[in-house]
Amino acid sequence: EAQVTQNPRYLITVTGKKLTVTCSQNMNHEYMSWYRQDPGLGLRQIYYSMNVEVTDKGDVPEGYKVSRKEKRNFPLILESPSPNQTSLYFCASRVGPSGANVLTFGAGSRLTVL
Amino acid sequence: GESVGLHLPTLSVQEGDNSIINCAYSNSASDYFIWYKQESGKGPQFIIDIRSNMDKRQGQRVTVLLNKTVKHLSLQIAATQPGDSAVYFCAGANTGFQKLVFGTGTRLLVSP
C-alpha cells in the first residue's frame, strides 16, 4: 500500500531531550515536507525537501532540523525541544515539480514537551 | 507573509443538503489552490485543486470556485453525507508547489 509512515505516533518528552520523528514513504516521491498543526492556526510548513540532499525552510523552521540522505526518508529532528513545540506533526510527500499536485500525508505524530 | 483562509470555524448541515465552505486568501501570487479534508485522527486528504487561471473546477460531488477579484475560494459539496463530516482546509501554493500555506479550517458537521 502506498503510504507515508511516521513514528512515533505519540510521544511525551521533557524540555531539552533530543528527539527524532521519522518519516518514510514508499512511493519513490521526490518531494517531502513537514508541517505542524496547532489549534486555530491550521497547518504550518516547517521544512521541505525537493530531493535527496536538498532541503529548505518553510514558514516555521526555528527549533527544527531535517535531513534527506535517502529518497524515502525525511526525519524531523528537535535538538532541544521546548514546550512551544508541543503540537501535532505531519509529514507529506508528492511526486515532484512536474507531477500531480497531490500531497500524501502521514497519519500524524502528536508530540508533548513538558 | 501570505495568509490563506478566513474560515468560519463550524458549518452544520443536514444530510442531503448541499454544503458550501468558504475561504479567503491574501496573496495573489498563489498559483494553485487546493482543498483538503481531514477526518479525526488522520492526516489531511486531497480533495480537489484549481489553478489560478481557472474559475471553476468540478470533481465527484465537489466543485471548487475561485474568484480572484475578491480573493475568495469556495468548496461546494453536493448531497452532503455523514461521511463528509470532517475539517476542511484550503491551501495556496506557489508555482513550483514547494510551499503550501494552509487556512485554519472549517469543521463540517452533517446530521442525519
Short mmCIF file of C-alpha atoms in Angstrom, two decimals:
data_model
loop_
_atom_site.label_atom_id
_atom_site.label_comp_id
_atom_site.label_asym_id
_atom_site.label_seq_id
_atom_site.Cartn_x
_atom_site.Cartn_y
_atom_site.Cartn_z
CA GLU A 1 0.00 0.00 0.00
CA ALA A 2 1.29 3.44 -0.98
CA GLN A 3 1.73 5.42 2.18
CA VAL A 4 3.67 7.84 4.33
CA THR A 5 4.64 6.36 7.68
CA GLN A 6 5.52 8.43 10.71
CA ASN A 7 6.95 7.27 14.02
CA PRO A 8 6.27 7.65 16.82
CA ARG A 9 2.57 8.42 16.62
CA TYR A 10 2.54 9.71 20.19
CA LEU A 11 5.38 10.96 22.33
CA ILE A 12 5.67 12.73 25.64
CA THR A 13 9.10 14.10 26.42
CA VAL A 14 10.79 16.71 28.57
CA THR A 15 12.39 20.03 27.68
CA GLY A 16 15.86 19.68 26.19
CA LYS A 17 15.80 15.97 25.44
CA LYS A 18 16.69 15.49 21.79
CA LEU A 19 14.19 13.57 19.72
CA THR A 20 13.65 12.50 16.14
CA VAL A 21 10.36 11.89 14.39
CA THR A 22 10.89 9.60 11.44
CA CYS A 23 9.04 9.80 8.13
CA SER A 24 9.23 7.24 5.37
CA GLN A 25 7.38 6.98 2.06
CA ASN A 26 7.24 4.01 -0.30
CA MET A 27 6.11 5.85 -3.43
CA ASN A 28 9.52 6.99 -4.73
CA HIS A 29 8.39 10.58 -4.29
CA GLU A 30 10.94 13.34 -4.78
CA TYR A 31 9.27 15.99 -2.63
CA MET A 32 8.74 15.65 1.11
CA SER A 33 7.63 18.16 3.71
CA TRP A 34 6.92 18.58 7.41
CA TYR A 35 4.03 20.52 8.91
CA ARG A 36 2.84 21.26 12.40
CA GLN A 37 -0.80 21.67 13.24
CA ASP A 38 -1.95 23.82 16.13
CA PRO A 39 -5.49 24.81 17.16
CA GLY A 40 -6.63 27.96 15.41
CA LEU A 41 -3.51 28.11 13.24
CA GLY A 42 -4.05 25.33 10.73
CA LEU A 43 -1.03 23.57 9.27
CA ARG A 44 2.22 25.44 9.01
CA GLN A 45 5.17 24.27 6.97
CA ILE A 46 8.40 23.59 8.88
CA TYR A 47 10.82 22.29 6.24
CA TYR A 48 10.59 20.74 2.82
CA SER A 49 12.87 18.78 0.52
CA MET A 50 12.80 18.77 -3.25
CA ASN A 51 15.06 15.73 -3.49
CA VAL A 52 17.94 13.90 -1.81
CA GLU A 53 20.33 16.32 -0.09
CA VAL A 54 18.10 19.29 -0.99
CA THR A 55 16.21 20.85 1.91
CA ASP A 56 14.77 24.29 2.55
CA LYS A 57 13.00 26.20 5.29
CA GLY A 58 9.27 26.58 5.44
CA ASP A 59 7.44 29.18 7.47
CA VAL A 60 8.30 27.97 10.98
CA PRO A 61 11.73 26.26 10.89
CA GLU A 62 13.09 27.58 14.20
CA GLY A 63 14.00 24.80 16.62
CA TYR A 64 13.89 22.06 13.98
CA LYS A 65 16.35 20.30 11.72
CA VAL A 66 15.83 17.87 8.89
CA SER A 67 17.94 15.66 6.68
CA ARG A 68 17.35 13.91 3.39
CA LYS A 69 20.07 11.33 2.90
CA GLU A 70 17.80 8.87 1.15
CA LYS A 71 14.82 9.48 -1.08
CA ARG A 72 12.37 7.58 1.08
CA ASN A 73 13.25 9.09 4.48
CA PHE A 74 12.88 12.61 5.83
CA PRO A 75 13.37 12.71 9.61
CA LEU A 76 12.43 15.74 11.71
CA ILE A 77 14.91 16.45 14.48
CA LEU A 78 14.26 18.51 17.59
CA GLU A 79 17.69 19.07 19.11
CA SER A 80 16.41 20.73 22.29
CA PRO A 81 12.62 20.53 22.44
CA SER A 82 10.69 23.23 24.25
CA PRO A 83 7.04 23.32 25.38
CA ASN A 84 6.09 25.57 22.45
CA GLN A 85 6.92 22.67 20.16
CA THR A 86 4.05 20.68 21.62
CA SER A 87 1.98 20.06 18.54
CA LEU A 88 0.63 17.58 16.02
CA TYR A 89 3.18 16.95 13.28
CA PHE A 90 2.51 15.74 9.76
CA CYS A 91 4.90 14.52 7.12
CA ALA A 92 3.81 14.58 3.49
CA SER A 93 5.22 13.66 0.10
CA ARG A 94 4.40 14.07 -3.55
CA VAL A 95 5.91 13.07 -6.88
CA GLY A 96 7.87 16.21 -7.75
CA PRO A 97 7.70 19.52 -9.61
CA SER A 98 6.30 18.00 -12.77
CA GLY A 99 4.00 15.58 -11.06
CA ALA A 100 0.48 15.92 -9.81
CA ASN A 101 -0.02 18.45 -7.06
CA VAL A 102 -1.34 15.85 -4.66
CA LEU A 103 0.31 15.64 -1.28
CA THR A 104 0.03 12.34 0.56
CA PHE A 105 0.09 12.87 4.31
CA GLY A 106 1.10 10.58 7.10
CA ALA A 107 -1.25 9.88 10.00
CA GLY A 108 0.45 12.40 12.27
CA SER A 109 2.70 12.39 15.33
CA ARG A 110 1.39 14.01 18.48
CA LEU A 111 4.26 15.43 20.50
CA THR A 112 4.01 16.80 24.02
CA VAL A 113 7.01 18.58 25.55
CA LEU A 114 6.80 19.05 29.31
CA GLY B 1 3.68 36.97 4.78
CA GLU B 2 0.99 35.16 2.91
CA SER B 3 -2.15 34.15 4.69
CA VAL B 4 -4.88 31.91 3.47
CA GLY B 5 -8.14 31.00 4.99
CA LEU B 6 -10.56 33.16 6.85
CA HIS B 7 -12.80 30.19 7.57
CA LEU B 8 -15.88 30.02 9.65
CA PRO B 9 -14.98 27.55 12.39
CA THR B 10 -18.01 25.25 12.07
CA LEU B 11 -20.67 24.55 9.45
CA SER B 12 -23.66 22.36 10.32
CA VAL B 13 -25.82 20.86 7.59
CA GLN B 14 -28.47 18.18 7.19
CA GLU B 15 -27.73 15.01 5.28
CA GLY B 16 -28.65 15.50 1.65
CA ASP B 17 -28.17 19.27 1.68
CA ASN B 18 -25.52 21.00 -0.36
CA SER B 19 -22.59 22.42 1.66
CA ILE B 20 -20.56 25.48 0.83
CA ILE B 21 -17.29 26.06 2.63
CA ASN B 22 -15.59 29.38 2.07
CA CYS B 23 -12.03 30.58 2.19
CA ALA B 24 -10.36 33.94 1.60
CA TYR B 25 -6.74 34.48 0.71
CA SER B 26 -4.43 37.46 0.75
CA ASN B 27 -1.60 36.59 -1.64
CA SER B 28 -2.39 36.97 -5.32
CA ALA B 29 0.86 35.19 -6.20
CA SER B 30 -0.52 31.74 -5.33
CA ASP B 31 -0.64 29.65 -8.48
CA TYR B 32 -2.70 26.77 -7.14
CA PHE B 33 -5.41 26.43 -4.56
CA ILE B 34 -6.19 23.11 -3.01
CA TRP B 35 -8.88 21.75 -0.73
CA TYR B 36 -8.08 19.07 1.84
CA LYS B 37 -10.32 17.00 4.08
CA GLN B 38 -9.11 15.90 7.49
CA GLU B 39 -11.02 13.26 9.42
CA SER B 40 -10.48 12.84 13.12
CA GLY B 41 -7.15 11.19 13.90
CA LYS B 42 -5.96 11.22 10.32
CA GLY B 43 -3.79 13.32 8.07
CA PRO B 44 -5.28 15.70 5.51
CA GLN B 45 -6.52 14.12 2.31
CA PHE B 46 -6.53 15.84 -1.08
CA ILE B 47 -9.98 16.62 -2.46
CA ILE B 48 -9.58 18.90 -5.44
CA ASP B 49 -7.36 21.68 -6.72
CA ILE B 50 -7.68 24.60 -9.08
CA ARG B 51 -5.15 26.68 -10.92
CA SER B 52 -5.27 30.43 -10.55
CA ASN B 53 -6.16 30.87 -14.25
CA MET B 54 -9.41 28.94 -13.77
CA ASP B 55 -12.59 29.99 -12.00
CA LYS B 56 -14.32 26.65 -11.60
CA ARG B 57 -13.42 23.01 -11.41
CA GLN B 58 -15.66 20.04 -10.76
CA GLY B 59 -14.95 16.67 -9.25
CA GLN B 60 -17.12 13.91 -7.99
CA ARG B 61 -19.79 15.64 -5.87
CA VAL B 62 -17.46 18.57 -5.28
CA THR B 63 -16.97 21.87 -7.06
CA VAL B 64 -14.34 24.49 -6.35
CA LEU B 65 -14.97 28.10 -7.32
CA LEU B 66 -12.26 30.72 -7.46
CA ASN B 67 -12.98 34.44 -7.54
CA LYS B 68 -9.70 36.24 -7.97
CA THR B 69 -11.31 39.67 -7.94
CA VAL B 70 -12.30 39.32 -4.31
CA LYS B 71 -9.67 36.67 -3.46
CA HIS B 72 -12.23 34.11 -2.47
CA LEU B 73 -12.32 30.34 -2.82
CA SER B 74 -15.21 28.01 -2.07
CA LEU B 75 -15.81 24.28 -1.92
CA GLN B 76 -19.28 23.04 -2.72
CA ILE B 77 -20.26 19.54 -1.70
CA ALA B 78 -23.41 18.19 -3.28
CA ALA B 79 -25.80 15.93 -1.38
CA THR B 80 -23.71 16.01 1.77
CA GLN B 81 -23.37 12.66 3.54
CA PRO B 82 -22.42 11.77 7.13
CA GLY B 83 -19.07 10.56 5.81
CA ASP B 84 -18.34 14.12 4.71
CA SER B 85 -18.09 15.20 8.35
CA ALA B 86 -14.53 16.42 8.78
CA VAL B 87 -12.40 19.54 8.91
CA TYR B 88 -11.83 21.13 5.53
CA PHE B 89 -8.76 23.22 4.74
CA CYS B 90 -7.98 25.40 1.80
CA ALA B 91 -4.36 25.95 0.88
CA GLY B 92 -2.46 28.12 -1.57
CA ALA B 93 0.69 27.02 -3.33
CA ASN B 94 3.36 28.79 -5.35
CA THR B 95 4.13 27.81 -8.94
CA GLY B 96 6.71 25.18 -8.08
CA PHE B 97 4.47 23.85 -5.33
CA GLN B 98 7.32 23.88 -2.85
CA LYS B 99 5.50 25.99 -0.29
CA LEU B 100 1.95 25.44 0.80
CA VAL B 101 0.07 27.88 3.03
CA PHE B 102 -2.96 26.42 4.79
CA GLY B 103 -6.02 28.10 6.19
CA THR B 104 -7.23 27.41 9.71
CA GLY B 105 -10.00 25.05 8.62
CA THR B 106 -13.77 24.69 8.81
CA ARG B 107 -15.40 21.82 10.66
CA LEU B 108 -18.32 20.37 8.69
CA LEU B 109 -20.93 18.60 10.79
CA VAL B 110 -23.50 16.53 8.94
CA SER B 111 -26.56 15.44 10.86
CA PRO B 112 -28.91 12.69 9.67
#
